[in-house]
Short mmCIF file of C-alpha atoms in Angstrom, two decimals:
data_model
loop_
_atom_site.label_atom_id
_atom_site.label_comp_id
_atom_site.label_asym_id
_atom_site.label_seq_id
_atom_site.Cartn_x
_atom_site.Cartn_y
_atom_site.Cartn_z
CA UNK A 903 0.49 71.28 14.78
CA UNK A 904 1.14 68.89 18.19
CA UNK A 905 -1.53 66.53 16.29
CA UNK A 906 -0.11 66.17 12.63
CA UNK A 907 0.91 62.78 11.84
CA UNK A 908 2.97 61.26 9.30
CA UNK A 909 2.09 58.22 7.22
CA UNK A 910 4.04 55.82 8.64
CA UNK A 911 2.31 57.25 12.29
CA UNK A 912 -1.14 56.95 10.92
CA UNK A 913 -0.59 53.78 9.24
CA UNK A 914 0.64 52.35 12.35
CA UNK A 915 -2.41 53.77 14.32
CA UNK A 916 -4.68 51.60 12.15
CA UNK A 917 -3.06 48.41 12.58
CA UNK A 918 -3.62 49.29 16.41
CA UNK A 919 -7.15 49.70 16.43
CA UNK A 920 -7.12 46.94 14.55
CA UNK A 921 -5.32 44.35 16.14
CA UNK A 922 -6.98 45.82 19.02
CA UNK A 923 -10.54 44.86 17.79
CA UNK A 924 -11.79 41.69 19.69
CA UNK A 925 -13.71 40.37 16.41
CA UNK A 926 -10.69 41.17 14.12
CA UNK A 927 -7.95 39.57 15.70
CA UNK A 928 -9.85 36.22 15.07
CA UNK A 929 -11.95 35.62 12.39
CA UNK A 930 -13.43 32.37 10.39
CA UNK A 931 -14.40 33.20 6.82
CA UNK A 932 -15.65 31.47 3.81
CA UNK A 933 -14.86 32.64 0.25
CA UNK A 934 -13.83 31.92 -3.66
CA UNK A 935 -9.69 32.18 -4.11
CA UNK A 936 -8.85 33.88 -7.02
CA UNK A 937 -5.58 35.25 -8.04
CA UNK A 938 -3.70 32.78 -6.32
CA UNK A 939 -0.01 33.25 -6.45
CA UNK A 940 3.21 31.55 -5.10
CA UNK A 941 5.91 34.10 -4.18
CA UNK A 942 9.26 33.61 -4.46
CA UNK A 943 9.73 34.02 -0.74
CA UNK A 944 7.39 31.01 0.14
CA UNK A 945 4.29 33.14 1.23
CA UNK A 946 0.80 32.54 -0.76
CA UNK A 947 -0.62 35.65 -2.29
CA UNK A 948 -4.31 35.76 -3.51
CA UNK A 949 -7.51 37.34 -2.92
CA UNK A 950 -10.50 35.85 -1.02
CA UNK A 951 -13.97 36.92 -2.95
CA UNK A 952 -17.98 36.26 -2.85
CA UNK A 953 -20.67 37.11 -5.40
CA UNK A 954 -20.27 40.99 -3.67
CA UNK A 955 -17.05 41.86 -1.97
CA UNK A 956 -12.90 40.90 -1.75
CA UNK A 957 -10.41 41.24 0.67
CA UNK A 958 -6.53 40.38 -0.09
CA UNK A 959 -5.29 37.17 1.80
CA UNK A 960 -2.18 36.29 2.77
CA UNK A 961 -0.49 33.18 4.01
CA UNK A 962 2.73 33.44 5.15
CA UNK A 963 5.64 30.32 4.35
CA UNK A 964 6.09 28.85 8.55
CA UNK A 965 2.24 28.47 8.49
CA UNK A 966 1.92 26.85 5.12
CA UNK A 967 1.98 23.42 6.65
CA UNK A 968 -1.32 24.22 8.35
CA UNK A 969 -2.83 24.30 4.64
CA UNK A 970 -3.98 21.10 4.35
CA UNK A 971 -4.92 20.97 0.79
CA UNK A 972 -3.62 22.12 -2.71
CA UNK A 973 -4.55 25.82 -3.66
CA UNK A 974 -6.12 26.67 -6.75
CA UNK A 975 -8.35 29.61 -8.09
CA UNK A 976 -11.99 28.77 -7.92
CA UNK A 977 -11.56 26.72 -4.78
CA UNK A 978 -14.05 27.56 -1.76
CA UNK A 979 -12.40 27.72 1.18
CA UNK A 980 -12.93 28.02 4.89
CA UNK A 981 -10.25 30.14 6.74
CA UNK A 982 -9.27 31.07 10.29
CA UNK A 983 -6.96 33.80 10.82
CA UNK A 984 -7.14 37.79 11.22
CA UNK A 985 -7.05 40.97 10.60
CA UNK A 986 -3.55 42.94 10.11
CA UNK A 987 -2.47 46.04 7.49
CA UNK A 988 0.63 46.12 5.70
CA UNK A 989 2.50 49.50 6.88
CA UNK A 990 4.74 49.86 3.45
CA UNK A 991 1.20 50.55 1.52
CA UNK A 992 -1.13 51.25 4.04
CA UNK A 993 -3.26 47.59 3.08
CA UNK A 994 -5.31 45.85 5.04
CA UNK A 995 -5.10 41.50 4.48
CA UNK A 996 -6.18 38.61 5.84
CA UNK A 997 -3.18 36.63 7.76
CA UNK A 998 -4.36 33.31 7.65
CA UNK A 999 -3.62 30.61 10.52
CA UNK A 1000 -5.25 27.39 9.01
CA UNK A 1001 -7.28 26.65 6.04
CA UNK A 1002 -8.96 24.44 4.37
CA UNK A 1003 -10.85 23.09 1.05
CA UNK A 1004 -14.78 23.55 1.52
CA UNK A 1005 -15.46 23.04 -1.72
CA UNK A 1006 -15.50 24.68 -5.56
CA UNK A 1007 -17.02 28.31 -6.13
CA UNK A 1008 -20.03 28.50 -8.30
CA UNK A 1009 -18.12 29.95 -10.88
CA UNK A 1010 -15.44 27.20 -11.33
CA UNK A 1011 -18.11 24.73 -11.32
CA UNK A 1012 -19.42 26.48 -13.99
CA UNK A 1013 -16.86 27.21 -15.66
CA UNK A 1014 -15.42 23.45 -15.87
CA UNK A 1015 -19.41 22.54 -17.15
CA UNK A 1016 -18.96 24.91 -19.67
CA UNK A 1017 -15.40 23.44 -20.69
CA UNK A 1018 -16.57 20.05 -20.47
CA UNK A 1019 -19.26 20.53 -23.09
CA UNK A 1020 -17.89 22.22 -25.12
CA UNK A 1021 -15.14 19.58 -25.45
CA UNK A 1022 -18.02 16.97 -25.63
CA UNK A 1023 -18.56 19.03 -28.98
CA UNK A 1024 -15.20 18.53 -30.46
CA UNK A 1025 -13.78 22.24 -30.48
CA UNK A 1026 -10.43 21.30 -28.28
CA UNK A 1027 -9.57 18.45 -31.06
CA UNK A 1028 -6.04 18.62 -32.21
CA UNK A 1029 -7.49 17.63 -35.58
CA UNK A 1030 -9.40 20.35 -35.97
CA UNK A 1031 -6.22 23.25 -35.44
CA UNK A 1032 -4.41 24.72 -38.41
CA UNK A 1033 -0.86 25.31 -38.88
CA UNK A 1034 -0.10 29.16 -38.75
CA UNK A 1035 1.22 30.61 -42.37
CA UNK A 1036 4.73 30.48 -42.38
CA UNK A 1037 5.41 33.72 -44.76
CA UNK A 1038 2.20 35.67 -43.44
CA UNK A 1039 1.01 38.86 -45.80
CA UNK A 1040 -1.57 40.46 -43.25
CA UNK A 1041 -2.09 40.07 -39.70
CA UNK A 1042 -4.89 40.95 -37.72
CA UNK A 1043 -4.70 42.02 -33.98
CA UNK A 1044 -7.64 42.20 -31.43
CA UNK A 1045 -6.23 43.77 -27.96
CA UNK A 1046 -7.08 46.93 -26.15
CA UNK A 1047 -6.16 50.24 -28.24
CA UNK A 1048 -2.89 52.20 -26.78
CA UNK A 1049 -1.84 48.67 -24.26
CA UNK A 1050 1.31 47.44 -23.85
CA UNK A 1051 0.53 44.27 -25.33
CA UNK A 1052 -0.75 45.67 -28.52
CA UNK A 1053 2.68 47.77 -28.81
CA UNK A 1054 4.78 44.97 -28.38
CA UNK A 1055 2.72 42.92 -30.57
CA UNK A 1056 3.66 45.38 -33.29
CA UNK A 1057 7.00 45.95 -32.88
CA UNK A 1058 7.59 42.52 -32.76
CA UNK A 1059 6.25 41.50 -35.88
CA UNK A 1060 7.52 44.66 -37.93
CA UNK A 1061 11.11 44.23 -36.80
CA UNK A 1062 10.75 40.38 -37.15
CA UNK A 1063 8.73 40.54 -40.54
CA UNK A 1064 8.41 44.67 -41.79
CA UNK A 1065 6.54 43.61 -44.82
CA UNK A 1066 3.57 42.49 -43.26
CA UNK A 1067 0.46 44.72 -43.14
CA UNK A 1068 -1.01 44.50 -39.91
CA UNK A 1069 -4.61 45.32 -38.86
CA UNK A 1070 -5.99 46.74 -35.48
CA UNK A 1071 -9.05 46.11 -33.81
CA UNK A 1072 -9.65 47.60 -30.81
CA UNK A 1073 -11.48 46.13 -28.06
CA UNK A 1074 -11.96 45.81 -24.24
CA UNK A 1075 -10.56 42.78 -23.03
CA UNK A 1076 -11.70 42.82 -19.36
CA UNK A 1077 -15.24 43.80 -17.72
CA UNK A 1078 -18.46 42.79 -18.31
CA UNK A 1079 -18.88 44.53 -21.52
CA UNK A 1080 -15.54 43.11 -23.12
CA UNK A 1081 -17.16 39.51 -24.42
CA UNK A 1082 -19.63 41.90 -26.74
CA UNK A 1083 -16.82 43.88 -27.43
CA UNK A 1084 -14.32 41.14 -28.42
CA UNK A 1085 -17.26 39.77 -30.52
CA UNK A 1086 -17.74 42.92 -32.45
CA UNK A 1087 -13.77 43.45 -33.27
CA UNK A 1088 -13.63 39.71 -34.22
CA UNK A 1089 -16.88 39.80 -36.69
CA UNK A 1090 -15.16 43.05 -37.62
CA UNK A 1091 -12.20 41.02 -38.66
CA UNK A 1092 -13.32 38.74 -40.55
CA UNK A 1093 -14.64 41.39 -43.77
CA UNK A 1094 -10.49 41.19 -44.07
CA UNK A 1095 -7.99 38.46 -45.96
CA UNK A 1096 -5.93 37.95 -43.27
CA UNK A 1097 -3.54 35.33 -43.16
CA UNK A 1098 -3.13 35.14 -39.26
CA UNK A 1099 -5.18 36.40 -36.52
CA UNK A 1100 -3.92 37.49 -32.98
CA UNK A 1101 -6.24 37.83 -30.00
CA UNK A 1102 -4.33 38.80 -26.91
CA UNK A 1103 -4.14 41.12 -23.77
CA UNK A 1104 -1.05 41.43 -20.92
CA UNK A 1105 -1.43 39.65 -18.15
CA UNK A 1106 -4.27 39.58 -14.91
CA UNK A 1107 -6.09 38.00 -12.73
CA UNK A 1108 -8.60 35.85 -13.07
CA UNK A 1109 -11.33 38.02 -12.93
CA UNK A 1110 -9.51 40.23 -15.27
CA UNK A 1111 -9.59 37.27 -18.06
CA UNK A 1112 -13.32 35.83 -17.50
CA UNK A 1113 -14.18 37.60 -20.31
CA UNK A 1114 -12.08 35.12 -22.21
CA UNK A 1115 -14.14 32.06 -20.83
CA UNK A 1116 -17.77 33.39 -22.49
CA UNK A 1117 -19.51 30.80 -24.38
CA UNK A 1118 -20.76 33.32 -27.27
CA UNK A 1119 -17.16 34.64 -27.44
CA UNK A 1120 -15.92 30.46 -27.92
CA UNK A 1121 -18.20 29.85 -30.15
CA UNK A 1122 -17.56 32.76 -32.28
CA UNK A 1123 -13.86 32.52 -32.20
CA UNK A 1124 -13.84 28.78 -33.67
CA UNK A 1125 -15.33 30.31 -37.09
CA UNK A 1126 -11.95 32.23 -37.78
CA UNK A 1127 -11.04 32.44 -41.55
CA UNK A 1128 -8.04 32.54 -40.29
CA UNK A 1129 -5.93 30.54 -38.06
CA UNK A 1130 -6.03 31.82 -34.35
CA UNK A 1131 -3.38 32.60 -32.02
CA UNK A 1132 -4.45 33.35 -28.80
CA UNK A 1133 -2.10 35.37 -26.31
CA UNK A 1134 -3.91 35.81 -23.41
CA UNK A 1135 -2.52 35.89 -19.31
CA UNK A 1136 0.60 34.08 -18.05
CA UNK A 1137 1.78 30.61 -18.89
CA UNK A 1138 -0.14 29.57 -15.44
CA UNK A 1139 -3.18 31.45 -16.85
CA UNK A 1140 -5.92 29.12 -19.39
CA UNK A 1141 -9.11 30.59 -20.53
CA UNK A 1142 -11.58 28.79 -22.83
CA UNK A 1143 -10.19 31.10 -26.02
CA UNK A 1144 -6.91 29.36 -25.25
CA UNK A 1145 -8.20 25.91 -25.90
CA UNK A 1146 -9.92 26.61 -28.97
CA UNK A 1147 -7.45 29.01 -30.74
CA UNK A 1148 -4.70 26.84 -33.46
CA UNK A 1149 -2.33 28.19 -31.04
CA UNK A 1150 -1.61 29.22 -27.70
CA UNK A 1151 1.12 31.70 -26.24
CA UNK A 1152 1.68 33.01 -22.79
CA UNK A 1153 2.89 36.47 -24.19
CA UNK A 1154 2.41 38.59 -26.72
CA UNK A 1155 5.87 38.60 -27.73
CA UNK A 1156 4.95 34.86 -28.21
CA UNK A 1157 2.27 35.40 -30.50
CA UNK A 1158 4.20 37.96 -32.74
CA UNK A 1159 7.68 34.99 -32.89
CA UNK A 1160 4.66 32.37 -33.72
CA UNK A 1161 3.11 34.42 -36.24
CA UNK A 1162 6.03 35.60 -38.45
CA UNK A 1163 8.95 34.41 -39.33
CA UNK A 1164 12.10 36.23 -38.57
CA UNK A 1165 14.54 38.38 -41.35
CA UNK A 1166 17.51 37.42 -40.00
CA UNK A 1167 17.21 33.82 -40.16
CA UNK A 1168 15.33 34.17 -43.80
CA UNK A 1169 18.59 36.22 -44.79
CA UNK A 1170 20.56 33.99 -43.13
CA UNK A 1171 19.28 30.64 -44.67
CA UNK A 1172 18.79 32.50 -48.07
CA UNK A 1173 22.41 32.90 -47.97
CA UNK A 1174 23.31 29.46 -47.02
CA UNK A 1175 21.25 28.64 -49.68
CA UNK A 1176 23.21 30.81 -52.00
CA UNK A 1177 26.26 29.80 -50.91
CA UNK A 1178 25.12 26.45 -51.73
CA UNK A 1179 24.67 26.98 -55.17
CA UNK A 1180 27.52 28.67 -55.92
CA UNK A 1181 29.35 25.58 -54.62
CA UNK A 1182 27.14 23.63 -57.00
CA UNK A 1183 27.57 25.29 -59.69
CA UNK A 1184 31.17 25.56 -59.62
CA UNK A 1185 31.98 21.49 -59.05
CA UNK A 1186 29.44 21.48 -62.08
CA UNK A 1187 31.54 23.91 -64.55
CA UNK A 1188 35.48 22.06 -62.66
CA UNK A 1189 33.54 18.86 -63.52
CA UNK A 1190 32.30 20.04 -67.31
CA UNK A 1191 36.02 21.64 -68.12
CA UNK A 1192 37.67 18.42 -66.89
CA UNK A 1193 35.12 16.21 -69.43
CA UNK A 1194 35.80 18.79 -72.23
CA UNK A 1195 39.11 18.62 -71.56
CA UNK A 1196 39.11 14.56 -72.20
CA UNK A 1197 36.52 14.92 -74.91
CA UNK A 1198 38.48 17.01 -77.23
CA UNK A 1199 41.77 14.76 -77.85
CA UNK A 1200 39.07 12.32 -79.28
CA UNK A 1201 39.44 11.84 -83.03
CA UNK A 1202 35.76 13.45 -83.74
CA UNK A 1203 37.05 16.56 -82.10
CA UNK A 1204 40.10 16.58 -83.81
CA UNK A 1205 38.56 15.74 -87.18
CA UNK A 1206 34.76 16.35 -87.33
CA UNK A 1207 34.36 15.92 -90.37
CA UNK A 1208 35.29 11.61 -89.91
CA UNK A 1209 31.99 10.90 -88.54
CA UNK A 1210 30.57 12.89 -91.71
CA UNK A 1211 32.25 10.95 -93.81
CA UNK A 1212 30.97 7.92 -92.53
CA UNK A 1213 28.08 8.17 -92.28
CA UNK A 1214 27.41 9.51 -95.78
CA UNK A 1215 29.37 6.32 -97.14
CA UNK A 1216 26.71 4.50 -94.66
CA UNK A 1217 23.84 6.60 -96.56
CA UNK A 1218 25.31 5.44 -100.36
CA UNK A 1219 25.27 1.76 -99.17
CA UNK A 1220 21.87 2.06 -97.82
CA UNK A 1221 20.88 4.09 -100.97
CA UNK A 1222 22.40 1.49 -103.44
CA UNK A 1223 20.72 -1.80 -101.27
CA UNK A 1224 17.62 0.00 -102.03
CA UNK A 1225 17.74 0.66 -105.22
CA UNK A 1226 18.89 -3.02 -105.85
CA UNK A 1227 16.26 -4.42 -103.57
CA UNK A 1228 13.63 -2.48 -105.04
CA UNK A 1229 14.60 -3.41 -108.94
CA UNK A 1230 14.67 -6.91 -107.78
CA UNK A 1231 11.13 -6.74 -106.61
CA UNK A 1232 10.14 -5.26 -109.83
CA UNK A 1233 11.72 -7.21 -112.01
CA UNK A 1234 10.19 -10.61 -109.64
CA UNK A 1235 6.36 -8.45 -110.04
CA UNK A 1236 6.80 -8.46 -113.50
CA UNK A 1237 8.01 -12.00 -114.75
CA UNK A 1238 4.57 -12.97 -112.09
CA UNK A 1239 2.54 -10.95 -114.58
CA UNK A 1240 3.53 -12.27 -117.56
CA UNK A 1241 3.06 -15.65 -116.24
CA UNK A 1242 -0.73 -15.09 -115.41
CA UNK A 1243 -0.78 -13.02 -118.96
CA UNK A 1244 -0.07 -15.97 -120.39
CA UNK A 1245 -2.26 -18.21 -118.24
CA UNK A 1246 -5.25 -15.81 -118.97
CA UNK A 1247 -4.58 -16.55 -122.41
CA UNK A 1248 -4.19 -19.65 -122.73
CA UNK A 1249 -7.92 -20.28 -121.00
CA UNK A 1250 -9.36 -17.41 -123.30
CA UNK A 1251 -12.30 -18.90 -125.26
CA UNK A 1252 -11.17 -16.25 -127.93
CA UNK A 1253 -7.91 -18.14 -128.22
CA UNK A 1254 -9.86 -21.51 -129.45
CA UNK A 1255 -11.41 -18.97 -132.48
CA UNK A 1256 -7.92 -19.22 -133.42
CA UNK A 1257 -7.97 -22.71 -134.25
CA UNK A 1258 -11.38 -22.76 -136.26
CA UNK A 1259 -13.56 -22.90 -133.77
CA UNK A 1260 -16.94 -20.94 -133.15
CA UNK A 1261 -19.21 -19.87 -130.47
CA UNK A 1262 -22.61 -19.63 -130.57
CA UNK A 1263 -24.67 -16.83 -128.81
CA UNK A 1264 -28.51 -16.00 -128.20
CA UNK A 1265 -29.71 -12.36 -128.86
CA UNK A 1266 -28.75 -11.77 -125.08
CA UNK A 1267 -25.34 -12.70 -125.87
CA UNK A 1268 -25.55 -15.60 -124.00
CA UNK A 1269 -23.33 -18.75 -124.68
CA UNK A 1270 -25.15 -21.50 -126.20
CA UNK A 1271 -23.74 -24.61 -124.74
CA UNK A 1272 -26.44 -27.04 -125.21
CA UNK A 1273 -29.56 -27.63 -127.63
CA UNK A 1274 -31.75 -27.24 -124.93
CA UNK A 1275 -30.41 -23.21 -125.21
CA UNK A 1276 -32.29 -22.44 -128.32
CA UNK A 1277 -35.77 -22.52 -129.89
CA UNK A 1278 -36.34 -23.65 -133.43
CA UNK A 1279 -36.18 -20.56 -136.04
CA UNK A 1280 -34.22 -18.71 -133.35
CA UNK A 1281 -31.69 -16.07 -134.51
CA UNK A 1282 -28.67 -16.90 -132.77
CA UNK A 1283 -25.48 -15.85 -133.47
CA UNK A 1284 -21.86 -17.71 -134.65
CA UNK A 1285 -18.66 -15.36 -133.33
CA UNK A 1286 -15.45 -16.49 -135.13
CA UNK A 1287 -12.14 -15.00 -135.49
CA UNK A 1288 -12.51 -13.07 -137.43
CA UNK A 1289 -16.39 -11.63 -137.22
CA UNK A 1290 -19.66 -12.96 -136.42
CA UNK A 1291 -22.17 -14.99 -138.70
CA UNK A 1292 -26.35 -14.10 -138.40
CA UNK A 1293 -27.47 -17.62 -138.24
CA UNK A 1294 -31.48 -19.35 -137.49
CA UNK A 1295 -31.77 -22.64 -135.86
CA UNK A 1296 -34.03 -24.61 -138.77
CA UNK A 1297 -32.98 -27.86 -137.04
CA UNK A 1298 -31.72 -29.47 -134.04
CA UNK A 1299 -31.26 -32.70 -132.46
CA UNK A 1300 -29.60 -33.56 -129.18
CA UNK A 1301 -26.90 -36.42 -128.98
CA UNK A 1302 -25.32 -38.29 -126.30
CA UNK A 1303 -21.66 -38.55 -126.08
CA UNK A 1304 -20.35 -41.44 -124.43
#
């Protein structure tokens, strides 16, 4: 048993033959940074990749000075420093001494072509985001089954808002299979009415939420029925998904406040509302009783029957002006009539018979007005007052009267 070691022995037996190593103790190496972090103690926290292999990197606060250029994930960097392992968890990092920017990685420079055309296209517009439904009746959630993002997603919403439905689509959301897999749960989605629909995951590293930056994913997303919230990483944390979604959260607790509106405050503004009312409708019956109250001292109140009683008197004049106006007219019709009566008569040719007179007509009973009318040994015809006389024209001789 003289060789058994503890931990904290062994741990500290590594560090020695590493520190010890000649190559180790200074080393220059180029990577990608990824998972870049800011403690609150001052130190720089992230992880130094390539296209095959990682290695944790630390730099701590005194030497940050020697950094000579902002940090930010996708940067390629060239770094001096060396080897050391952290005793607490048995880690080995990369202390660095000085670094600097050597460029982008390949897959931020693709990454920011990828953003920049698809901007080109129009899909970040403002113009083209939707409000998210106030007073939601289903939501639809695409996370990983049994996370604790999806379970805080759905308490959330049914202690904010119990009478939603919700529906579940499960999905991986990290790994190279998850962009497939977040495509089938979304196409899966839309076969549903939803009114809102949630795609979100906790939060990770970069790597963990690539599969949030895939162009078929994007371009699948933006043909939502329904309005998108997207819930993916920290506030730090944008992915491609969170600049096409209608809205973006840092949490999921986020996305469930965004997507539903709370009880409380509906109960409490429905009673405001309430209380409202009843305030209305009470200066409306004080204000009602107080006119009633003025209203019945007048004299129609006190005697309804007055404005009967004038009125109908009202009714009798009106009645008797017609009457009178109406005999007047009839009386003016009818002294007109006899007046063209007697006109009419007075121009009757029957009314010269009268005075001895005759008229002469042809067997058309035509009026014979001249000599030039008739035919010698014509019938004609002599209409007096009192009958007519069968006469034939034996003579006649036309006259001029002067």
């Amino acid at each position: 048993m003289s060789n058994l070691l503890t931990v904290s022995l062994l741990n500290t037996h590594i560090k020695t033959l590493l520190k010890s190593d000649p190559i180790l103790r200074y080393v220059k190496v180029k990577g990608e940074i990824s998972n870049f972090v800011e403690h609150g103690n001052g130190h720089y926290y992230f992880t130094l990749k390539d296209n095959k292999s990682s290695i944790n990197a630390v730099v701590f606060n005194p030497n940050k000075y020697k950094v000579k250029d902002p940090i930010q994930n996708g940067d390629e960097v060239l770094i001096s420093g060396y080897i050391d392992v952290y005793l607490v968890r048995g880690t080995y990092q990369l202390v660095v001494d000085e670094m600097e920017l050597f460029g982008k990685g390949a897959l931020l420079i693709e990454l920011e072509a990828l953003k920049q055309k698809l901007k080109d296209e129009g899909l970040f517009e403002e113009s083209r985001k939707r409000k998210i439904p106030a007073f939601p009746k289903a939501i639809g959630i695409i996370s990983a089954p049994s996370s604790a993002a999806l379970e805080d997603m759905v308490k959330n919403i049914r202690r904010r808002y119990p009478i939603c439905q919700i529906y579940f689509f499960p999905s991986l959301v990290q790994g190279t299979e998850a962009p497939k897999d977040l495509i089938r749960a979304f196409t899966l989605s839309q076969k549903y009415d939803l009114s809102t629909l949630i795609i979100g995951r906790g939060g990770g590293s970069s790597e963990d939420l690539h599969a949030f930056n895939d162009e078929s994913l994007v371009r699948a997303l933006v043909t939502s029925r329904a309005p998108l919230i997207a819930a993916i990483g920290h506030e730090v944390d944008f992915t491609l998904v969170d600049f096409i979604s209608d809205q973006r959260v840092s949490t999921p607790t986020g996305a469930a406040e965004i997507a539903t509106p709370d009880q409380k405050e509906i109960y409490e503004t429905l009673n405001i509302s309430l209380t409202r009312m009843n305030n209305a409708l009470r200066q409306k019956v004080l204000f009602l009783k107080e006119k009633f109250a003025l209203l019945k001292d007048r004299p129609f109140f006190l005697k309804p029957d007055t404005l009967y009683e004038v009125k109908l008197d009202e009714l009798k004049e009106q009645k008797k002006r017609l009457h009178l106006a109406f005999e007047n007219y009839f009386l003016s019709f009818k002294h007109e009539l006899n007046v063209l009566k007697k006109t009419l008569h007075a121009l009757s040719p029957f009314n010269v018979l009268q005075r001895g007179y005759a008229i002469l007509e042809n067997e058309e009973q035509k009026v014979i007005s001249s000599v030039d009318d008739v035919s010698l040994y014509q019938d004609v015809v002599a209409r007096v007052k009192d009958g007519i006389i069968n006469l034939e024209v034996k003579k006649k001789e036309k006259k001029n009267n002067e």
